[in-house]
Coordinates of C-alpha atoms and ligand atoms in Angstrom, one line a residue:
M1 CA -5.5 6.3 23.1
D2 CA -2.8 8.9 22.4
W3 CA -3.1 11.4 19.6
G4 CA -0.4 9.9 17.4
M5 CA -2.0 6.4 17.6
K6 CA -5.4 7.8 16.8
N7 CA -4.1 9.9 14.0
R8 CA -2.3 6.9 12.3
L9 CA -5.4 4.7 12.8
S10 CA -7.5 7.3 11.1
R11 CA -5.1 7.1 8.1
I12 CA -6.1 3.4 7.9
L13 CA -9.8 3.4 8.9
Q14 CA -11.2 6.3 6.9
P15 CA -12.9 8.8 9.2
K16 CA -15.9 9.2 6.9
T17 CA -17.0 5.6 7.2
G18 CA -14.8 4.0 9.8
R19 CA -13.8 1.5 7.2
T20 CA -10.9 0.7 4.9
V21 CA -9.9 -0.8 1.6
M22 CA -6.4 -2.0 2.1
L23 CA -4.6 -3.3 -1.0
A24 CA -2.4 -6.3 -0.1
I25 CA 0.6 -6.7 -2.3
D26 CA 3.0 -8.3 0.3
H27 CA 2.7 -11.8 -1.1
G28 CA 6.2 -11.9 -2.5
Y29 CA 7.7 -12.1 1.0
F30 CA 7.0 -15.8 1.1
M31 CA 5.6 -16.6 -2.4
G32 CA 8.2 -14.9 -4.6
P33 CA 7.0 -13.3 -7.8
T34 CA 3.4 -14.5 -7.6
T35 CA 1.0 -14.2 -10.6
G36 CA 0.0 -10.7 -11.1
L37 CA 2.7 -9.2 -8.9
E38 CA 5.8 -10.0 -10.9
K39 CA 6.4 -6.3 -11.2
P40 CA 4.7 -4.9 -8.2
W41 CA 4.4 -1.2 -9.1
E42 CA 3.4 -2.0 -12.7
A43 CA 0.6 -4.2 -11.2
I44 CA -0.8 -1.6 -8.9
K45 CA 0.1 1.8 -10.2
D46 CA -3.4 2.3 -11.6
L47 CA -5.0 0.7 -8.5
A48 CA -3.3 2.7 -5.8
Q49 CA -5.5 5.8 -6.2
Y50 CA -8.5 3.6 -5.3
A51 CA -6.9 2.0 -2.2
D52 CA -7.1 3.6 1.2
V53 CA -3.9 1.9 2.3
L54 CA -1.1 -0.2 0.7
M55 CA 0.1 -3.3 2.6
L56 CA 3.6 -4.3 1.5
T57 CA 7.2 -5.1 2.5
R58 CA 10.0 -2.6 2.9
G59 CA 11.8 -4.1 -0.1
V60 CA 8.9 -3.4 -2.5
L61 CA 8.3 -0.1 -0.9
R62 CA 11.9 1.1 -1.3
N63 CA 12.5 -0.3 -4.7
C64 CA 9.2 -0.1 -6.5
V65 CA 6.9 2.6 -5.0
P66 CA 7.5 6.3 -5.9
Q67 CA 8.6 8.3 -2.8
D68 CA 6.0 11.0 -3.4
L69 CA 3.1 8.6 -3.3
D70 CA 0.5 10.1 -0.9
K71 CA -0.9 6.8 0.5
P72 CA -0.7 5.3 4.0
I73 CA 1.5 2.2 4.3
V74 CA 1.0 -0.8 6.5
L75 CA 4.4 -2.5 6.5
R76 CA 4.8 -6.2 6.7
V77 CA 7.2 -6.8 9.6
S78 CA 7.1 -10.6 9.8
G79 CA 8.6 -13.3 7.7
G80 CA 11.5 -15.8 7.6
T81 CA 10.1 -18.8 5.7
S82 CA 8.9 -19.5 2.2
I83 CA 6.3 -21.6 0.4
I84 CA 8.9 -24.2 -0.5
G85 CA 10.5 -24.4 2.9
K86 CA 9.8 -27.0 5.6
E87 CA 8.2 -24.7 8.1
M88 CA 6.1 -22.4 6.0
L89 CA 5.0 -19.4 7.9
H90 CA 7.1 -20.1 11.0
E91 CA 7.6 -16.3 11.1
G92 CA 9.7 -14.0 13.2
M93 CA 10.4 -10.3 13.4
T94 CA 12.0 -9.1 10.2
V95 CA 11.9 -5.3 10.5
D96 CA 13.4 -3.1 13.2
I97 CA 11.1 -0.5 14.6
D98 CA 13.6 2.2 13.5
D99 CA 13.0 1.2 9.9
V100 CA 9.3 1.2 10.3
I101 CA 9.6 4.8 11.5
R102 CA 12.1 5.8 8.7
L103 CA 9.6 4.5 6.1
N104 CA 6.9 6.6 7.6
A105 CA 4.6 3.6 8.0
S106 CA 1.1 4.1 9.3
G107 CA 0.9 0.6 10.6
M108 CA 2.7 -2.7 11.0
A109 CA 1.5 -6.2 10.0
Y110 CA 2.6 -9.3 11.8
S111 CA 1.4 -12.9 11.3
I112 CA 0.5 -15.3 14.1
M113 CA 0.2 -19.0 13.6
V114 CA -2.3 -20.1 16.2
G115 CA -2.6 -23.9 16.5
T116 CA 0.8 -24.8 14.8
D117 CA 3.9 -26.1 16.5
Y118 CA 5.3 -22.5 16.4
E119 CA 2.3 -20.6 17.7
R120 CA 4.3 -19.6 20.8
D121 CA 7.1 -17.9 18.9
T122 CA 4.8 -16.0 16.7
I123 CA 2.5 -14.8 19.5
L124 CA 5.5 -13.7 21.6
D125 CA 6.8 -11.7 18.7
L126 CA 3.4 -10.2 18.1
S127 CA 3.5 -9.1 21.8
R128 CA 6.9 -7.5 21.3
Y129 CA 5.6 -5.5 18.4
A130 CA 2.6 -4.6 20.5
D131 CA 5.0 -3.0 23.0
L132 CA 6.7 -1.1 20.2
A133 CA 3.4 -0.1 18.7
E134 CA 2.4 1.6 22.0
Q135 CA 5.8 3.1 22.5
Y136 CA 5.8 4.8 19.1
N137 CA 2.0 5.1 18.4
I138 CA 2.1 2.9 15.3
P139 CA -0.9 0.6 15.0
L140 CA -0.4 -3.1 14.8
L141 CA -2.3 -5.3 12.5
A142 CA -2.2 -9.0 13.4
V143 CA -2.6 -11.3 10.5
T144 CA -4.2 -14.7 11.3
A145 CA -4.7 -18.0 9.7
V146 CA -2.6 -17.7 6.5
G147 CA -1.8 -21.2 5.2
K148 CA -4.1 -23.8 3.8
E149 CA -3.5 -26.4 6.5
L150 CA -5.2 -24.1 9.1
G151 CA -8.9 -24.3 9.8
K152 CA -11.0 -21.5 8.5
D153 CA -14.2 -21.9 10.6
A154 CA -15.6 -19.5 13.1
R155 CA -14.3 -21.4 16.1
Y156 CA -10.7 -21.4 14.9
L157 CA -10.8 -17.9 13.4
G158 CA -12.6 -16.6 16.5
L159 CA -9.9 -18.0 18.7
A160 CA -7.0 -16.7 16.6
C161 CA -8.5 -13.2 16.3
R162 CA -9.3 -13.0 20.1
I163 CA -5.7 -14.1 20.9
A164 CA -4.3 -11.4 18.6
A165 CA -6.4 -8.7 20.3
E166 CA -5.6 -9.9 23.8
H167 CA -1.9 -9.6 23.1
G168 CA -2.3 -6.0 21.9
A169 CA -3.1 -5.9 18.2
H170 CA -5.1 -2.8 17.2
L171 CA -6.6 -4.4 14.1
V172 CA -6.9 -8.0 13.1
K173 CA -6.9 -9.5 9.6
T174 CA -8.6 -12.9 9.1
Y175 CA -10.7 -14.8 6.6
Y176 CA -14.5 -14.7 6.0
C177 CA -16.3 -17.8 7.2
D178 CA -19.8 -19.1 8.1
D179 CA -21.1 -17.5 11.3
F180 CA -18.5 -14.7 10.8
E181 CA -20.5 -12.4 13.2
K182 CA -19.3 -14.7 16.0
V183 CA -15.7 -14.0 15.1
V184 CA -16.5 -10.3 15.2
E185 CA -18.4 -10.4 18.4
G186 CA -15.5 -12.2 20.2
C187 CA -12.9 -9.8 19.0
P188 CA -12.6 -6.4 20.8
V189 CA -10.7 -4.7 18.0
P190 CA -11.8 -4.1 14.4
I191 CA -11.4 -6.9 11.8
V192 CA -10.6 -6.7 8.1
I193 CA -10.8 -9.7 5.8
A194 CA -8.3 -11.1 3.4
G195 CA -9.6 -12.2 0.1
G196 CA -7.8 -15.5 -0.1
K197 CA -7.2 -17.2 -3.4
K198 CA -8.7 -15.9 -6.6
I199 CA -12.4 -16.6 -7.0
P200 CA -14.9 -15.2 -9.6
E201 CA -15.5 -11.5 -9.1
K202 CA -19.1 -11.9 -8.2
D203 CA -18.3 -14.3 -5.4
A204 CA -15.5 -12.1 -4.1
L205 CA -17.9 -9.1 -4.0
Q206 CA -20.5 -11.2 -2.2
M207 CA -17.9 -12.3 0.4
A208 CA -16.8 -8.7 1.0
Y209 CA -20.4 -7.7 1.3
D210 CA -21.2 -10.5 3.8
A211 CA -18.1 -9.7 5.9
I212 CA -19.0 -6.0 6.1
Q213 CA -22.7 -6.7 6.9
K214 CA -21.5 -9.0 9.7
G215 CA -19.2 -6.4 11.2
A216 CA -15.9 -6.3 9.4
V217 CA -14.5 -2.8 9.0
G218 CA -13.1 -3.5 5.6
V219 CA -10.8 -5.7 3.5
D220 CA -7.1 -6.3 3.1
M221 CA -7.5 -7.8 -0.3
G222 CA -4.8 -8.9 -2.8
R223 CA -5.3 -11.7 -5.3
N224 CA -9.0 -11.1 -5.9
I225 CA -8.1 -7.6 -7.0
F226 CA -4.7 -7.8 -8.7
Q227 CA -5.5 -11.1 -10.4
S228 CA -8.9 -10.0 -11.5
E229 CA -9.6 -9.9 -15.3
N230 CA -9.9 -6.1 -14.6
P231 CA -8.2 -5.0 -11.4
V232 CA -9.1 -1.3 -11.7
A233 CA -12.8 -2.1 -12.1
M234 CA -12.6 -4.7 -9.3
I235 CA -11.1 -2.4 -6.7
Q236 CA -13.7 0.2 -7.5
A237 CA -16.5 -2.4 -7.0
V238 CA -14.9 -3.5 -3.7
R239 CA -14.7 0.2 -2.6
A240 CA -18.4 0.5 -3.2
V241 CA -19.2 -2.4 -1.0
V242 CA -16.9 -1.2 1.8
H243 CA -17.6 2.5 1.8
D244 CA -21.0 2.9 0.2
N245 CA -22.7 -0.3 1.4
A246 CA -23.3 -1.4 -2.2
T247 CA -25.0 -4.8 -2.5
P248 CA -23.1 -7.5 -4.4
E249 CA -25.4 -7.0 -7.4
E250 CA -24.8 -3.2 -7.4
A251 CA -21.0 -3.8 -7.0
F252 CA -20.9 -6.3 -9.8
K253 CA -22.7 -3.8 -12.0
I254 CA -20.0 -1.3 -11.2
F255 CA -17.4 -3.9 -12.1
E256 CA -19.1 -4.6 -15.4
E257 CA -19.4 -0.9 -16.2
K258 CA -15.9 0.0 -15.3
K259 CA -14.1 -2.8 -17.0
Ligands
LIG1 C1 -0.5 -13.1 3.6 O1 0.1 -13.4 4.6 C2 -0.5 -11.8 3.0 O2 -0.6 -10.9 4.1 C3 -1.6 -11.4 2.1 O3 -1.5 -10.0 1.9 C4 -3.0 -11.7 2.5 O4 -3.2 -13.0 2.6 C5 -4.1 -11.0 1.7 O5 -4.1 -11.2 0.4 P1 -5.2 -12.1 -0.3 O6 -6.4 -11.2 -0.4 O7 -4.5 -12.4 -1.7 O8 -5.4 -13.3 0.5

């Protein structure tokens, strides 16, 4: 692996622990002004300091995030459909590599839709970004399994993650599931988990803990942080799970103390 690629990857996976707390705030690219993210920077300005990475779109980055923010960015580079459209998540390439570079991104995020009518389009576009990722040493995060119609079991998620890695993703984002260790075992690149829809803080911390114990290298979490009753306390609790191996009980205690 070339120096530039390794260097950018180390901006994402923190060298001290090899893990990451990515704060996902890209939801608006297909959900519009979703609850908690109506004003993106207002929502996360107190959270950013506790995140290792921000994952967002170029529109939010350019318009809402201060330019002097010292925080690595993973830029969402896929899109094209919305939650009210007929082909939700039939995504294509939305950002030119020149703009990824102009924005000084440390990584790119692209969604593949394995098992849908348009899996081929999305996997081919992922491969195209994998070529660009190697050309410019910018890590590629493949996002799998977004959408409630898709299965979220180890067999499906294992298949989707493995396909993403085979086509050149450097990191894969997926969901936690029973037998998650099988998903990790079958995937030759590091995995981070999305949080999914908002659940009680205790349960979200348990999920993050289980994912880490079973081999995930971190989280790329959105709603379970920014929709929490206390987002700043929640992200600190998640951090403790990811970087300090805090148990769910210890992490929940941190949440209670900080809120
Ligand atoms: C979905 O495509 C987006 O990338 C979200 O950022 C992702 O699902 C993670 O957010 P959440 O933890 O809210 O599921």
